[in-house]
Tab-separated table of C-alpha atoms in Angstrom:
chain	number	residue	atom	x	y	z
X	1026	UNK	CA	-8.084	7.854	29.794
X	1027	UNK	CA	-4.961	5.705	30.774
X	1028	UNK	CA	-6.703	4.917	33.942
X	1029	UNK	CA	-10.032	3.937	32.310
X	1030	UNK	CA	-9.167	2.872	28.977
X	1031	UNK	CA	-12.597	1.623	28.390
X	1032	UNK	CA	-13.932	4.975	28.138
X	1033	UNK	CA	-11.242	5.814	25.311
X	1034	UNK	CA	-13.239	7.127	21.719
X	1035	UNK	CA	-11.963	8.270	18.616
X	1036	UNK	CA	-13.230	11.833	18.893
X	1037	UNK	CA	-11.209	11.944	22.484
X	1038	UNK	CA	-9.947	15.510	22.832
X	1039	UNK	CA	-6.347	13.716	23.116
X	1040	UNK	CA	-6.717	12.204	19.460
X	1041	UNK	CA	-7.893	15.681	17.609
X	1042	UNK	CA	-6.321	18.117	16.269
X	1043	UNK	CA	-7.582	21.593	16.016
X	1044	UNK	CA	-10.938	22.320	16.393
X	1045	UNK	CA	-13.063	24.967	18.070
X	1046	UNK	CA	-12.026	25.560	21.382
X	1047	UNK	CA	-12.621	28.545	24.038
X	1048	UNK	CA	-11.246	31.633	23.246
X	1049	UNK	CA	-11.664	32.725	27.181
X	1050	UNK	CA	-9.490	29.704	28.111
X	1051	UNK	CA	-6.910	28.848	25.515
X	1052	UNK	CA	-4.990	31.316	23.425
X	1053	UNK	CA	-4.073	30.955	19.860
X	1054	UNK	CA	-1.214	28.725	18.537
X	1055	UNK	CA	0.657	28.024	15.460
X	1056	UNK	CA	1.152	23.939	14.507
X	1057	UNK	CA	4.646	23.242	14.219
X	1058	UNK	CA	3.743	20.536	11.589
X	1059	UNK	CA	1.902	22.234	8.838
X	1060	UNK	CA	-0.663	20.557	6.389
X	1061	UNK	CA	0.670	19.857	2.754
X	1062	UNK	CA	-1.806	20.481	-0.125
X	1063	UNK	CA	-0.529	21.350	-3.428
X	1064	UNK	CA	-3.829	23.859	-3.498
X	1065	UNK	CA	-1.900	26.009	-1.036
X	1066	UNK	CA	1.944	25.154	-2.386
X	1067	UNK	CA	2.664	29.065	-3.373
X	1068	UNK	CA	5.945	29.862	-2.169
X	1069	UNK	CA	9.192	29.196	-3.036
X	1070	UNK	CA	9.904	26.427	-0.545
X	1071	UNK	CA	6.722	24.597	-0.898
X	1072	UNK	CA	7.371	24.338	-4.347
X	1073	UNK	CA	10.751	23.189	-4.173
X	1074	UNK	CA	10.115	20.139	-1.201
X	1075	UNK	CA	7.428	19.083	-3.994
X	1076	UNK	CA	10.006	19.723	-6.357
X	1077	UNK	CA	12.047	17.426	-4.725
X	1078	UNK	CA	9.712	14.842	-4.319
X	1079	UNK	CA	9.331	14.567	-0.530
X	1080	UNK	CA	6.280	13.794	1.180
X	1081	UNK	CA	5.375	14.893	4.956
X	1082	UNK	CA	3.097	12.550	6.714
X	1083	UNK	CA	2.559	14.377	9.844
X	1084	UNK	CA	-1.353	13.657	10.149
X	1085	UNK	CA	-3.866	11.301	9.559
X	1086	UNK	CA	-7.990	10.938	8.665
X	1087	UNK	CA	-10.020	9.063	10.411
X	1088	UNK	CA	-13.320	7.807	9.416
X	1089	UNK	CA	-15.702	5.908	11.478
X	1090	UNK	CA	-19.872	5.473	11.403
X	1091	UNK	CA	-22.190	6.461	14.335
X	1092	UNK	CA	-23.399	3.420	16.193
X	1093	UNK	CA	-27.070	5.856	16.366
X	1094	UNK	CA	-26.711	6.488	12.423
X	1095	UNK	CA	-25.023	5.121	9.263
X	1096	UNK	CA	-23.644	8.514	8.812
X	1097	UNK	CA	-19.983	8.374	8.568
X	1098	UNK	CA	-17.902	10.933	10.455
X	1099	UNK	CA	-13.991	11.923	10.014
X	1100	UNK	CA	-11.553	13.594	11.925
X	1101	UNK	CA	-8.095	14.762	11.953
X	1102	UNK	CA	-5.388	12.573	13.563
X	1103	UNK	CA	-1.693	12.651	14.501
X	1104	UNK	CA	-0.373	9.352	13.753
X	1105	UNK	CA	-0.828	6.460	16.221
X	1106	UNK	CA	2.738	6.396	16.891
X	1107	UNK	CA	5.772	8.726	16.777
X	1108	UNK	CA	7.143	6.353	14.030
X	1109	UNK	CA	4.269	7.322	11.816
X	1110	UNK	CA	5.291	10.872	11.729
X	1111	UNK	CA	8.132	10.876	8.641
X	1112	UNK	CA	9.278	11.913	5.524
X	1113	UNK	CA	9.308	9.255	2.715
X	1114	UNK	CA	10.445	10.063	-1.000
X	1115	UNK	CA	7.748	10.703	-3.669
X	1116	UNK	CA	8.373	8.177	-6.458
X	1117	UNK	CA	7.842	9.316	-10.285
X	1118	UNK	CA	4.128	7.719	-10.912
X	1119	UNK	CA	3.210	9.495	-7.058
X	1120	UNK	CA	4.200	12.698	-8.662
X	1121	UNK	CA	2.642	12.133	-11.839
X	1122	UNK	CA	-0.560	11.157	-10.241
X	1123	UNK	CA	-0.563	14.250	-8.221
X	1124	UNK	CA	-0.067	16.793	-11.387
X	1125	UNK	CA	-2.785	14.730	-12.820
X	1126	UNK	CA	-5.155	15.342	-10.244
X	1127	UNK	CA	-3.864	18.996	-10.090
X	1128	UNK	CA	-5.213	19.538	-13.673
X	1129	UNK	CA	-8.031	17.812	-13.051
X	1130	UNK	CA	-9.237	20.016	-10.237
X	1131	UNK	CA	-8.826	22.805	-12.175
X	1132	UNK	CA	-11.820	21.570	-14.357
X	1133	UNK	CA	-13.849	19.775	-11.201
X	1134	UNK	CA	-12.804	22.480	-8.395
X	1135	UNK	CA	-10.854	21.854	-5.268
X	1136	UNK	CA	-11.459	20.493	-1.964
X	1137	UNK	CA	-13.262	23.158	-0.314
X	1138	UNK	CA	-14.004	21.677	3.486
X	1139	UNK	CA	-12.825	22.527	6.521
X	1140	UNK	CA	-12.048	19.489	8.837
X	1141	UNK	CA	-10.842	20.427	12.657
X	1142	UNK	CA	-9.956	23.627	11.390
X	1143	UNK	CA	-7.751	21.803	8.597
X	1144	UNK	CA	-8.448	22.773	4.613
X	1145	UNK	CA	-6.690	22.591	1.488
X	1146	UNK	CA	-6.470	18.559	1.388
X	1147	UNK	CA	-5.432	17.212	-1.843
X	1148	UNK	CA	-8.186	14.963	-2.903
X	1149	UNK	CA	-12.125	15.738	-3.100
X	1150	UNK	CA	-14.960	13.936	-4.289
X	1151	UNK	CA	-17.659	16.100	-6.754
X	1152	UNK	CA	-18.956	17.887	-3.695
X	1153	UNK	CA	-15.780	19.599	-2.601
X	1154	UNK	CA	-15.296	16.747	-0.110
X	1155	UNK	CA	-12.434	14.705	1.510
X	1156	UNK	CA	-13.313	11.424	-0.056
X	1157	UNK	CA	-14.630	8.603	2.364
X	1158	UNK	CA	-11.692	5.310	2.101
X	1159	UNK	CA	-14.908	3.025	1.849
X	1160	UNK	CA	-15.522	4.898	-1.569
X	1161	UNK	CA	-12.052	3.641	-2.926
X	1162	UNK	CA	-12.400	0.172	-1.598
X	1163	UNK	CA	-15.907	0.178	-3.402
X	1164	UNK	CA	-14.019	0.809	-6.967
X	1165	UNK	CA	-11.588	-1.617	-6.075
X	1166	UNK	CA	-14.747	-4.288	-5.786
X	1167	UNK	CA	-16.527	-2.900	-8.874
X	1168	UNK	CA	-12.833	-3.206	-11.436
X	1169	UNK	CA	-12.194	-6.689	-9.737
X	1170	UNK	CA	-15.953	-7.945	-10.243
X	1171	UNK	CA	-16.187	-6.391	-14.153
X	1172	UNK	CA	-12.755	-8.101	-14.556
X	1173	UNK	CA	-13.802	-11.622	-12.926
X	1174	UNK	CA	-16.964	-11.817	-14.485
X	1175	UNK	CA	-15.719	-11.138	-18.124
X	1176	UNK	CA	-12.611	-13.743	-17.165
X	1177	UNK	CA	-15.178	-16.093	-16.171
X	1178	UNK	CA	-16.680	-16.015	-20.038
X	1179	UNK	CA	-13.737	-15.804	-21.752
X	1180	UNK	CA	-12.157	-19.187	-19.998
X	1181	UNK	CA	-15.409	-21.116	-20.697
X	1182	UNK	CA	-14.971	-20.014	-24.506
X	1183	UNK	CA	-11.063	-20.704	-24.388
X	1184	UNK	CA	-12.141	-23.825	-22.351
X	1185	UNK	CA	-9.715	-22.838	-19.772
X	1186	UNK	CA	-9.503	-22.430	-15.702
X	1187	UNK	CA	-10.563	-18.805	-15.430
X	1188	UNK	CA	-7.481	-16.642	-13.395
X	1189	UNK	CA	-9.903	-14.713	-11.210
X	1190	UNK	CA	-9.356	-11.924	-9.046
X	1191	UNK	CA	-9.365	-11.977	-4.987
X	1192	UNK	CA	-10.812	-9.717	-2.768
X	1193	UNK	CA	-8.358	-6.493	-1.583
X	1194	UNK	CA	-8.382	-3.643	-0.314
X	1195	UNK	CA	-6.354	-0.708	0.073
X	1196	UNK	CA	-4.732	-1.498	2.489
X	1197	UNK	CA	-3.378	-4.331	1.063
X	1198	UNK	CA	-1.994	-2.611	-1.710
X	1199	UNK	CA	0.012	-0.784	1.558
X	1200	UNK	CA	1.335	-4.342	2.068
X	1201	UNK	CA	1.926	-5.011	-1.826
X	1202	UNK	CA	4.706	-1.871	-1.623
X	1203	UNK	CA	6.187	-2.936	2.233
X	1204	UNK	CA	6.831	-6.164	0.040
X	1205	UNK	CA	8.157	-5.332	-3.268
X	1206	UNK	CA	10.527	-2.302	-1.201
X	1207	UNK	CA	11.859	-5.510	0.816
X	1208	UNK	CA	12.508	-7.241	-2.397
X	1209	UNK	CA	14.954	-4.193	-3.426
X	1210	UNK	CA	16.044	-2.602	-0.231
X	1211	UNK	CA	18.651	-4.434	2.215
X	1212	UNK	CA	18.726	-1.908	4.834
X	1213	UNK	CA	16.246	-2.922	7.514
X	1214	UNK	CA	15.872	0.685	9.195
X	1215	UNK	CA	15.237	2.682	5.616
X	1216	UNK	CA	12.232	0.429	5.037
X	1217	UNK	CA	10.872	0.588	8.784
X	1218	UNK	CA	11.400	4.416	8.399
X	1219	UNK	CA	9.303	4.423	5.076
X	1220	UNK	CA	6.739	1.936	6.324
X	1221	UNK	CA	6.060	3.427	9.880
X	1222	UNK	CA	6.689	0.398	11.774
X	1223	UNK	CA	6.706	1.375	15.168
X	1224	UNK	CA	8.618	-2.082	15.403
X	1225	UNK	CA	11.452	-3.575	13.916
X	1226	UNK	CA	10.394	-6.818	14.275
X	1227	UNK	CA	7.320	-5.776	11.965
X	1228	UNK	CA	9.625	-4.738	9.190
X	1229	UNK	CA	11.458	-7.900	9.634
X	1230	UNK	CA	8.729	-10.132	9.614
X	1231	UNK	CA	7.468	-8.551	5.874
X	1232	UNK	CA	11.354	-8.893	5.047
X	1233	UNK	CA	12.100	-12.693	5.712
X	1234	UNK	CA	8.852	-13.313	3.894
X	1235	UNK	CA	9.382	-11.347	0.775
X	1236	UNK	CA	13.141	-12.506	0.628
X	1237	UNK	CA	12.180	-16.083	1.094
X	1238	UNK	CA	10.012	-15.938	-1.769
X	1239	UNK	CA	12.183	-14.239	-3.582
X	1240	UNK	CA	14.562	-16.944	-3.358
X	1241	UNK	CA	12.392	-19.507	-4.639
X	1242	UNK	CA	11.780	-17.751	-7.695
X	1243	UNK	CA	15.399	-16.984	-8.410
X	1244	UNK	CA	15.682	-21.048	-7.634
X	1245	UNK	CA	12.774	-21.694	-10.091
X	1246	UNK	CA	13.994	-19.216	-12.675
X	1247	UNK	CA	17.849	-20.927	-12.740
X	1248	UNK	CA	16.300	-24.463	-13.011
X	1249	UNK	CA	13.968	-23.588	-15.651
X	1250	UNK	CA	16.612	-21.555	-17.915
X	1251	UNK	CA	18.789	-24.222	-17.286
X	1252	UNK	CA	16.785	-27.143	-18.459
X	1253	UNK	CA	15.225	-24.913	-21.603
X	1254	UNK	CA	19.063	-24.873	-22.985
X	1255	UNK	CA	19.919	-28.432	-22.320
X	1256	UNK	CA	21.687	-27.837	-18.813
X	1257	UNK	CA	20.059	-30.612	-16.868
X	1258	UNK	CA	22.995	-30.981	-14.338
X	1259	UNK	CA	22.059	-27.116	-13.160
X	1260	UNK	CA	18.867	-27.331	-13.384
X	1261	UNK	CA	18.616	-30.447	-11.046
X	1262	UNK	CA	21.114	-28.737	-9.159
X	1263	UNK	CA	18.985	-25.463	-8.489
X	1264	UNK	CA	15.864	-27.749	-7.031
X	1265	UNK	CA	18.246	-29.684	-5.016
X	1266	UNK	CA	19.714	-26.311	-3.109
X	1267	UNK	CA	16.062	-24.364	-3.096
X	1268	UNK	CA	15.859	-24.051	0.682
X	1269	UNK	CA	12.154	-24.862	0.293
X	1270	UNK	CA	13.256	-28.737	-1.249
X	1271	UNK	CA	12.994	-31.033	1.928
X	1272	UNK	CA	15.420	-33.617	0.370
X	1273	UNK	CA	17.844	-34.634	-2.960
X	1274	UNK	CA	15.153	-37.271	-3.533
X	1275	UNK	CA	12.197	-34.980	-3.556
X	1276	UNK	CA	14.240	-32.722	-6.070
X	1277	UNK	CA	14.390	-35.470	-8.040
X	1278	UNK	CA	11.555	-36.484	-7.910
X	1279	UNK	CA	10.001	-33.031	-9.005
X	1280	UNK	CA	12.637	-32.903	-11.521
X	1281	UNK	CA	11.334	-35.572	-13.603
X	1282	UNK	CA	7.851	-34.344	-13.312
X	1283	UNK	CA	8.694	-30.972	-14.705
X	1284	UNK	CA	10.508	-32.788	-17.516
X	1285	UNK	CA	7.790	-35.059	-18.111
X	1286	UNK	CA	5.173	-32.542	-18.313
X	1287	UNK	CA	7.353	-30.167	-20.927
X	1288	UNK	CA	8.872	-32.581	-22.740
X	1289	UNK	CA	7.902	-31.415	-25.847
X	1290	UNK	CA	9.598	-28.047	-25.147
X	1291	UNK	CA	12.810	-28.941	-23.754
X	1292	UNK	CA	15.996	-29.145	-25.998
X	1293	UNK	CA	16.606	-32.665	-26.507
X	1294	UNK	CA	19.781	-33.989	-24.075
């Protein structure tokens, strides 16, 4: 494979884990990363890591079609880098949502497949399935089109622009968090250890964006407060030092506009 690359696939032996193999050539082993599931979290210690809100990503699903067939077909993964192997902290509404689903499998019934000799996942669908990711971007599409379409109705009764929806997926949402953890985490390596990023320069990259925004909105927010209680000096000040203002002039300039155009809300100099 690294001297033909071309002849690299997914389902290479030397991107699967488990599986079938020959009992008359390879003896049994025991993975030194084990498989969480909360279907198979009986002992003490199991209990208490979900206890304290860790998650293990040691593995990963991946799901492609047959070029011969629309039939999709998954397999089990290590990460594509040794940075994608890590523990991150399982926040409150992650928890939650897992006791949730818990509960709810006790109702529906759990995951029953076996994937590359891997079982107990977390998540099924209603046949006892690992859920195909094309499944969740397809609810995604359905919430965002009910939600556009009503929008769409409601502004032409409000006579109003309609705030419609774009398209996303999940992995945007992944994007969404790398963001908003940038917006209230300083240290650089924490968030590349959370993330994955095999690179630093990835992290940093999300970080100067989310921080640069950030600072426009803090700039907006002070000039705004400011001229709502009658502190025009600030608020001119605050467009004037937004690092996105090319010049005094152009502050200016956009100062009076926003005056203009609120006028009638403004306290009175």
């Amino acid at each position: 494979e690294d001297e033909f690359p071309e002849l690299l696939k997914t389902n290479s032996p030397t991107h699967r884990v488990g599986g079938r193999s020959d009992e008359n050539l390879f003896t049994s082993v025991t993975h030194t990363v084990p498989m969480e599931s909360l279907q198979d979290a009986f002992s003490n210690e199991e209990l208490f890591d979900f206890e304290k809100r860790v998650i293990s990503i040691n593995h990963s699903i991946a799901c492609y079609s047959k070029k011969d067939t629309k039939k999709s077909v998954m397999s089990v993964n290590l990460p594509k880098t040794e940075a994608g192997i890590r523990t991150i902290p399982m926040l409150d509404v992650v928890k939650d949502a897992f006791e949730l689903e818990r509960e709810a499998q006790k109702e529906t019934g759990v995951n029953t497949q076996v994937l590359d000799g891997m079982s107990g996942f977390v998540f099924t669908n209603r046949f006892g399935k690992i859920p195909n990711p094309q499944t969740v971007n397809d609810a995604i599409d359905r919430i965002r089109n009910n939600y556009n379409t009503e929008e769409v109705v409601n502004a032409k009764k409000e006579k109003r622009e309609a705030l419609l929806l774009p398209h996303f997926s999940c992995h945007h949402l992944r994007h969404t968090f790398a963001t908003r953890l940038c917006e209230t985490e300083t240290n650089l390596k924490v968030i590349q250890a959370i993330m994955g990023h095999r690179n630093i320069e990835t992290t940093m990259d999300i970080y100067a964006e989310a921080t640069e925004r950030k600072k426009q909105e803090s700039f907006e927010l002070l000039a705004a407060k400011a001229a709502v209680t009658g502190d025009y000096d600030t608020a001119y000040l605050a467009l004037c030092i937004n690092p996105l203002t090319p010049s005094d002039d152009v502050a200016k300039v956009v100062f009076d506009e926003l005056i203009d155009a609120h006028s009638k809300y403004l306290t009175k100099q």
